[in-house]
Short mmCIF file of C-alpha atoms and ligand atoms in Angstrom, two decimals:
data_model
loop_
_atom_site.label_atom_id
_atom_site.label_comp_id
_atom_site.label_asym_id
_atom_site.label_seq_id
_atom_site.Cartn_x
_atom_site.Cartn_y
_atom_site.Cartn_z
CA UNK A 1 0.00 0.00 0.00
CA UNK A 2 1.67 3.21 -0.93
CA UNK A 3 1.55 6.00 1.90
CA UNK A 4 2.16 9.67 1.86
CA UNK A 5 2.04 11.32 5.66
CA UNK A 6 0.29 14.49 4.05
CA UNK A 7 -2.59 11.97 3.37
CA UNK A 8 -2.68 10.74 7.31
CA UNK A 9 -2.54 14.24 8.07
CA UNK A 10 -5.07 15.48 6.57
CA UNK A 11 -7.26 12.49 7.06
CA UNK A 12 -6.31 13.20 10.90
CA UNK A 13 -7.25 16.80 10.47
CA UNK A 14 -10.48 16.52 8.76
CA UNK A 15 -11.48 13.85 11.00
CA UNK A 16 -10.53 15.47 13.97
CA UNK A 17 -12.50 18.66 13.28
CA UNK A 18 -15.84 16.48 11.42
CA UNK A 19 -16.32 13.60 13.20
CA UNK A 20 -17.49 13.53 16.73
CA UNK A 21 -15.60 10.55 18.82
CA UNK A 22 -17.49 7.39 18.06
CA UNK A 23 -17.04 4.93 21.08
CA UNK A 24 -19.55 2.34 18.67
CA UNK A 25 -16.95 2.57 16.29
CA UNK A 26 -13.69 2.90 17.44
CA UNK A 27 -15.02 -0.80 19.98
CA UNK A 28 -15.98 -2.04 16.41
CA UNK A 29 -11.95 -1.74 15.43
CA UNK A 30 -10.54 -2.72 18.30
CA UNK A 31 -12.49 -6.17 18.39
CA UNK A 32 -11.91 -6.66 14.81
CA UNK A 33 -7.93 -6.45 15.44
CA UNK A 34 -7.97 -8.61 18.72
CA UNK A 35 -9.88 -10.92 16.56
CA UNK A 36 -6.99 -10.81 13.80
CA UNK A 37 -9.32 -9.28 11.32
CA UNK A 38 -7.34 -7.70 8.23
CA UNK A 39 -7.90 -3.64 8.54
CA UNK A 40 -10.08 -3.63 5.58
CA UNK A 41 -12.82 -1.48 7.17
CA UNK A 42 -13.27 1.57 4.94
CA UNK A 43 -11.58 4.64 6.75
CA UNK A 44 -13.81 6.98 9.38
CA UNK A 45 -14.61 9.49 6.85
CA UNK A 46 -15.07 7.33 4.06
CA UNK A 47 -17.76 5.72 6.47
CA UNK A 48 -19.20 9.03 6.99
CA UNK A 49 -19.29 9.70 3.29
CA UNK A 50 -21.18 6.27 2.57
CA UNK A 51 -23.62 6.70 5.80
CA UNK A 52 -23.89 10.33 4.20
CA UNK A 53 -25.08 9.55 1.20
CA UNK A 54 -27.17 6.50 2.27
CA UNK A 55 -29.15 9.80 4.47
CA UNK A 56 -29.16 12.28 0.93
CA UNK A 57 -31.23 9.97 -0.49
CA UNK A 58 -33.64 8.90 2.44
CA UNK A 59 -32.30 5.26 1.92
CA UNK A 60 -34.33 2.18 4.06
CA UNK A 61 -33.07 -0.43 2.67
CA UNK A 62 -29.36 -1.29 2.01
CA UNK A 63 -27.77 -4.32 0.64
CA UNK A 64 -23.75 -4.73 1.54
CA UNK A 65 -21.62 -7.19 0.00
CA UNK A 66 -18.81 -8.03 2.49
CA UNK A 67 -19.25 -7.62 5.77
CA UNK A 68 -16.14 -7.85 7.90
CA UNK A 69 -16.80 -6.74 11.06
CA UNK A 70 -19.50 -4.54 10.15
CA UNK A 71 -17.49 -0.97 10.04
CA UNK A 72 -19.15 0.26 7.40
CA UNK A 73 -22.29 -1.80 8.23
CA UNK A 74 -23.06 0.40 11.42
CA UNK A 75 -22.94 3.29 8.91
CA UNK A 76 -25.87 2.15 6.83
CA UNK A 77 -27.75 0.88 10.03
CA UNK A 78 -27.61 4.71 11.69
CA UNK A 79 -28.46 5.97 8.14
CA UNK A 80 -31.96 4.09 7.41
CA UNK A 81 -33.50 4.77 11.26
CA UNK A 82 -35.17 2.78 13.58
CA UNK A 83 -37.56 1.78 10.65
CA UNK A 84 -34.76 0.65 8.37
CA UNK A 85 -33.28 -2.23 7.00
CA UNK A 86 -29.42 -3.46 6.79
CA UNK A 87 -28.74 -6.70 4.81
CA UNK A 88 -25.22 -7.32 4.63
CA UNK A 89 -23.50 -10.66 3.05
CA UNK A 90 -20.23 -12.43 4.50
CA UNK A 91 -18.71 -15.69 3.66
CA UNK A 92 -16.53 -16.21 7.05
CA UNK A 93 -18.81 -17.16 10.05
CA UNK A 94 -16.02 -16.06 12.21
CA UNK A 95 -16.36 -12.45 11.09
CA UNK A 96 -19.91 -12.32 11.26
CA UNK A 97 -19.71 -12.98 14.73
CA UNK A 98 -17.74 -10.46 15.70
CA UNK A 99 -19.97 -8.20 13.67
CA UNK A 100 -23.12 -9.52 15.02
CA UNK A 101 -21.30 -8.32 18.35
CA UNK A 102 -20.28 -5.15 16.87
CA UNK A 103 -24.00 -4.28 15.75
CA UNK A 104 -25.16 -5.42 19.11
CA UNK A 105 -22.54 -2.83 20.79
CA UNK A 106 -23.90 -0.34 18.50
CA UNK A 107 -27.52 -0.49 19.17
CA UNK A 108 -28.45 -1.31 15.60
CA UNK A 109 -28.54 -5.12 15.27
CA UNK A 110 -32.28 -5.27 15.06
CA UNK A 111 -32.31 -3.63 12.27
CA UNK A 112 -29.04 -5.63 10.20
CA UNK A 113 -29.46 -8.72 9.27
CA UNK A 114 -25.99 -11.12 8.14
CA UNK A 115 -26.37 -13.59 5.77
CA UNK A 116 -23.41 -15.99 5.83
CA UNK A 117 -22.23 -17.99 2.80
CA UNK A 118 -21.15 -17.11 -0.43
CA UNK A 119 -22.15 -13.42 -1.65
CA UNK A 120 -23.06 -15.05 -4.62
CA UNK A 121 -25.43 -17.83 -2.98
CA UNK A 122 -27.45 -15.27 -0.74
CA UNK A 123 -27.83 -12.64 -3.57
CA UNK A 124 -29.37 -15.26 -5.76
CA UNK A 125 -31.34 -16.25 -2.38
CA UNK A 126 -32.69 -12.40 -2.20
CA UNK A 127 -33.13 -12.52 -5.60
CA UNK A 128 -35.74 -16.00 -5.45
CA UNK A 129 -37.57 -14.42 -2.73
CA UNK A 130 -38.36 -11.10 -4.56
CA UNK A 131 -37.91 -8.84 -1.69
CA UNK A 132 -38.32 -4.98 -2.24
CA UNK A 133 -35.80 -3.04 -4.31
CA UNK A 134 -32.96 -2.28 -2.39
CA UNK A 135 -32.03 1.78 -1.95
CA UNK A 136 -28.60 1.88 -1.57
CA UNK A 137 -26.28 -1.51 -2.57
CA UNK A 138 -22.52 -1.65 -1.56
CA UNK A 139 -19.93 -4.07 -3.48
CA UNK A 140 -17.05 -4.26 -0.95
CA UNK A 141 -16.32 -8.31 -0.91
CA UNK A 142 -14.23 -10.41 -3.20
CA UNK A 143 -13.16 -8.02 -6.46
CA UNK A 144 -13.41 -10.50 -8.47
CA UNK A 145 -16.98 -11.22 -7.88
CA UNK A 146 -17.24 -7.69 -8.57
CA UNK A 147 -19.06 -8.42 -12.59
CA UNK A 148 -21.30 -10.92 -11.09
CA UNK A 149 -22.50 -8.69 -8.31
CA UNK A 150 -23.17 -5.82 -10.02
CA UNK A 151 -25.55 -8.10 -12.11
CA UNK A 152 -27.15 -8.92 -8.86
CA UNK A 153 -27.81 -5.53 -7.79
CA UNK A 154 -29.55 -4.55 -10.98
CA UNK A 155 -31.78 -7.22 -10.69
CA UNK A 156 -32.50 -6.01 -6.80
CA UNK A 157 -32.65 -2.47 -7.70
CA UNK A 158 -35.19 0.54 -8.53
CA UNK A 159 -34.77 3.33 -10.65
CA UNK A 160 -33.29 5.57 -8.14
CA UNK A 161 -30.59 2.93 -6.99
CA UNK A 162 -27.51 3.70 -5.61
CA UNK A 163 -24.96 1.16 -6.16
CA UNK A 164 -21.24 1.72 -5.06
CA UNK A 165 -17.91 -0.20 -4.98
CA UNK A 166 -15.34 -0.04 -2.85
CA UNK A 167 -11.76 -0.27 -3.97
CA UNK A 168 -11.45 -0.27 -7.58
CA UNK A 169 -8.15 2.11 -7.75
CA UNK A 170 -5.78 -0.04 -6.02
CA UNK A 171 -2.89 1.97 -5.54
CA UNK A 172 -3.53 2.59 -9.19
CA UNK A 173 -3.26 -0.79 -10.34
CA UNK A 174 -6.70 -0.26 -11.81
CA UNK A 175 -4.84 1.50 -15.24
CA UNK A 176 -3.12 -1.23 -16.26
CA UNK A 177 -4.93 -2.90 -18.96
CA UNK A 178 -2.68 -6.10 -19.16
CA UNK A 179 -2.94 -6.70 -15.04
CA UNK A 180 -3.13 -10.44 -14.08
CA UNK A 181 -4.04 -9.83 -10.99
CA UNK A 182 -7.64 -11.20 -10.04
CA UNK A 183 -8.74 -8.27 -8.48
CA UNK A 184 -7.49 -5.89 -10.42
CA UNK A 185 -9.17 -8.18 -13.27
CA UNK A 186 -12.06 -8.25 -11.47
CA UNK A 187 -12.87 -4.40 -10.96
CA UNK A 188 -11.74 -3.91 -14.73
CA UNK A 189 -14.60 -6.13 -15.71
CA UNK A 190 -16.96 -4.72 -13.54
CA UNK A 191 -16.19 -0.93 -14.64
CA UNK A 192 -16.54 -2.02 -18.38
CA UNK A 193 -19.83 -3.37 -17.45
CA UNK A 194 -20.90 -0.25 -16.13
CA UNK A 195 -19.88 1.66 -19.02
CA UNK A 196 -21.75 -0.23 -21.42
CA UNK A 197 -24.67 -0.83 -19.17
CA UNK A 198 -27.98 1.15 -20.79
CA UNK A 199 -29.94 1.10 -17.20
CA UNK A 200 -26.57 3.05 -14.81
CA UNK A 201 -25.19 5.98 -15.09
CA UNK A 202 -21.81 6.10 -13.53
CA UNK A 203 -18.87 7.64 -12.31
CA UNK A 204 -15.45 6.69 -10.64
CA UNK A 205 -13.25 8.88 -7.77
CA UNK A 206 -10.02 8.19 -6.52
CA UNK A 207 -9.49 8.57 -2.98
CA UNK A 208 -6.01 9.27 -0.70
CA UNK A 209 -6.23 9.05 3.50
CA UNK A 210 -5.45 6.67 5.82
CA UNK A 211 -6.17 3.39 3.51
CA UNK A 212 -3.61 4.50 1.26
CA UNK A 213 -4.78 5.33 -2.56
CA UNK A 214 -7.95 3.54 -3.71
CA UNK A 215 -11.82 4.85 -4.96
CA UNK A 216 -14.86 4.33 -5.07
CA UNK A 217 -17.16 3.93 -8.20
CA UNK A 218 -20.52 5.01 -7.99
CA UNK A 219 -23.57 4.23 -10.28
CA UNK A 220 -27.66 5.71 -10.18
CA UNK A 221 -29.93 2.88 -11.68
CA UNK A 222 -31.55 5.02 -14.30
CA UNK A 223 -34.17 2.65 -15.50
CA UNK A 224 -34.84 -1.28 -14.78
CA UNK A 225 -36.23 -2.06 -18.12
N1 SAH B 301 -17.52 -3.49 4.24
C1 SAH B 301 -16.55 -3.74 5.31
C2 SAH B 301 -15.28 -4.37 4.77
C3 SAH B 301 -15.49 -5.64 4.00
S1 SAH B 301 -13.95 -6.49 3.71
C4 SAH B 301 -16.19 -2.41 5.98
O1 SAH B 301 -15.89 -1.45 5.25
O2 SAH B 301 -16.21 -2.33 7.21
C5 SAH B 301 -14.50 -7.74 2.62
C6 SAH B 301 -15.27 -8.89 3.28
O3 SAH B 301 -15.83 -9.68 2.24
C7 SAH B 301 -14.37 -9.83 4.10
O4 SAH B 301 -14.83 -9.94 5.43
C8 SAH B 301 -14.49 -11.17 3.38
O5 SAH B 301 -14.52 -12.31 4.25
C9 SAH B 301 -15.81 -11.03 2.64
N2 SAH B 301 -15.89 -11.88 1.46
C10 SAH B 301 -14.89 -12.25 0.63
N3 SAH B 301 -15.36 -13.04 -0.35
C11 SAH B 301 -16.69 -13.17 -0.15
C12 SAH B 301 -17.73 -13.86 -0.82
N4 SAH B 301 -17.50 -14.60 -1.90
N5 SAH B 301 -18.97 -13.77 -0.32
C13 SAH B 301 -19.24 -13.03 0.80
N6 SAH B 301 -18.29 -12.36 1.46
C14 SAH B 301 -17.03 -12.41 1.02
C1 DHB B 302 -8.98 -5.33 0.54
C2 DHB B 302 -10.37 -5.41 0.50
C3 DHB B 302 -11.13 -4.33 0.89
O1 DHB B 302 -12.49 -4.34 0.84
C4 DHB B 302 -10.52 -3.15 1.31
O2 DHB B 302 -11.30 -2.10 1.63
C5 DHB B 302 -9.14 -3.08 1.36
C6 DHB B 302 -8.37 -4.16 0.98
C7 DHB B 302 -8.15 -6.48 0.11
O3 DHB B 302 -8.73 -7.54 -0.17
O4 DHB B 302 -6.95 -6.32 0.04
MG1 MG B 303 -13.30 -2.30 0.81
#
């Protein structure tokens, strides 16, 4: 992961003066590294950003892809309210433990459910039992699963969708068309699916901070037809 200390210090700074001290949060981390959990969380204000927008557009249902330890998955459980609904998909029981126990810390696990298993299992699950649309769907598991997924979310989406990925910069890796890395395989797949796909429109933004140098791309279902 390539560094640069202006990008810790301003991360430091902005989060210093933005974001009120989050004793949900900050627990959520430190059980997540006593359990030996990689630090894949997204960063404090990129979970602010994501619960932020998941509030702009009055969101009550969101789908996550990749759990962890349910960092980002208190985000979207604060963001749709008492009334809302979190689904959130993780393949390692272990880790959905220790986010089960996270959300419970938080206040929020009535209103998250985990499915454990294979993303791609429970989205075709969702997908059987024709639940509502979901508002808001985050891709943050497996990148290359990434094409797949984002076939999933169409199919569980509304005009009006937001769907977002997580990590499709990698350090930059993301540029280089003859990668053979599966991940960086992966999110070139999914992007060139987006860009031909009639029913999104999309964008992509790098991002510097305390993860290092990744991005996020982010796509409105436009239509379902
Ligand atoms: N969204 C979390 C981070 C998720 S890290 C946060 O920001 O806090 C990615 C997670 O996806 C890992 O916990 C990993 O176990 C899970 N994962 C990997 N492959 C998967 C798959 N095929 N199906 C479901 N989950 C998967
Ligand atoms: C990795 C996965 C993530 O979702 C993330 O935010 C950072 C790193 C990884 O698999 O390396
Ligand atoms: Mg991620």
């Amino acid at each position: 992961m390539s560094t640069d200390r202006r990008w810790s210090a301003v991360d430091a700074y902005f989060s210093g003066a933005l974001l009120a001290p989050d004793a949900a949060l900050e627990a959520a981390l430190a059980n997540n590294s006593a359990a030996g959990m990689p630090a894949h969380d997204v960063s404090p204000l990129q979970g602010q950003f994501l619960a932020l927008l998941t509030r702009a557009v009055g969101a009550r249902r969101v789908l996550e892809i990749g759990t962890l330890g349910g960092y980002s998955t208190i985000g979207f459980a604060r963001s749709v309210g008492p009334e809302g609904r979190v689904i959130t998909l993780e393949i390692d029981p272990h880790r959905a433990a220790v986010a089960r126990s996270n959300l419970r810390r938080a206040g929020v696990a009535d209103r998250v459910e985990i499915l454990i298993g294979a993303a791609a299992q429970s989205l075709a699950a969702l997908a059987k039992q024709a639940t509502e649309p979901f508002d808001v769907i985050f891709i943050d598991a497996d990148k290359p699963g990434n094409p797949a997924y984002l076939e999933w979310a169409l199919r569980l989406s509304r005009p009006g969708t937001l769907i977002i990925a997580d990590n499709v910069v990698r350090d930059g890796a993301v540029a280089d068309a003859g990668s053979k890395d599966p991940n960086v395989v992966g999110i070139r797949s999914f992007i060139e699916l987006l860009a031909r796909e009639p029913r999104v429109q999309a964008t992509a933004l790098q991002t510097v901070g305390v993860k290092g140098y990744d991005g996020f791309a982010i796509a409105l279902v436009r239509s379902i037809a």
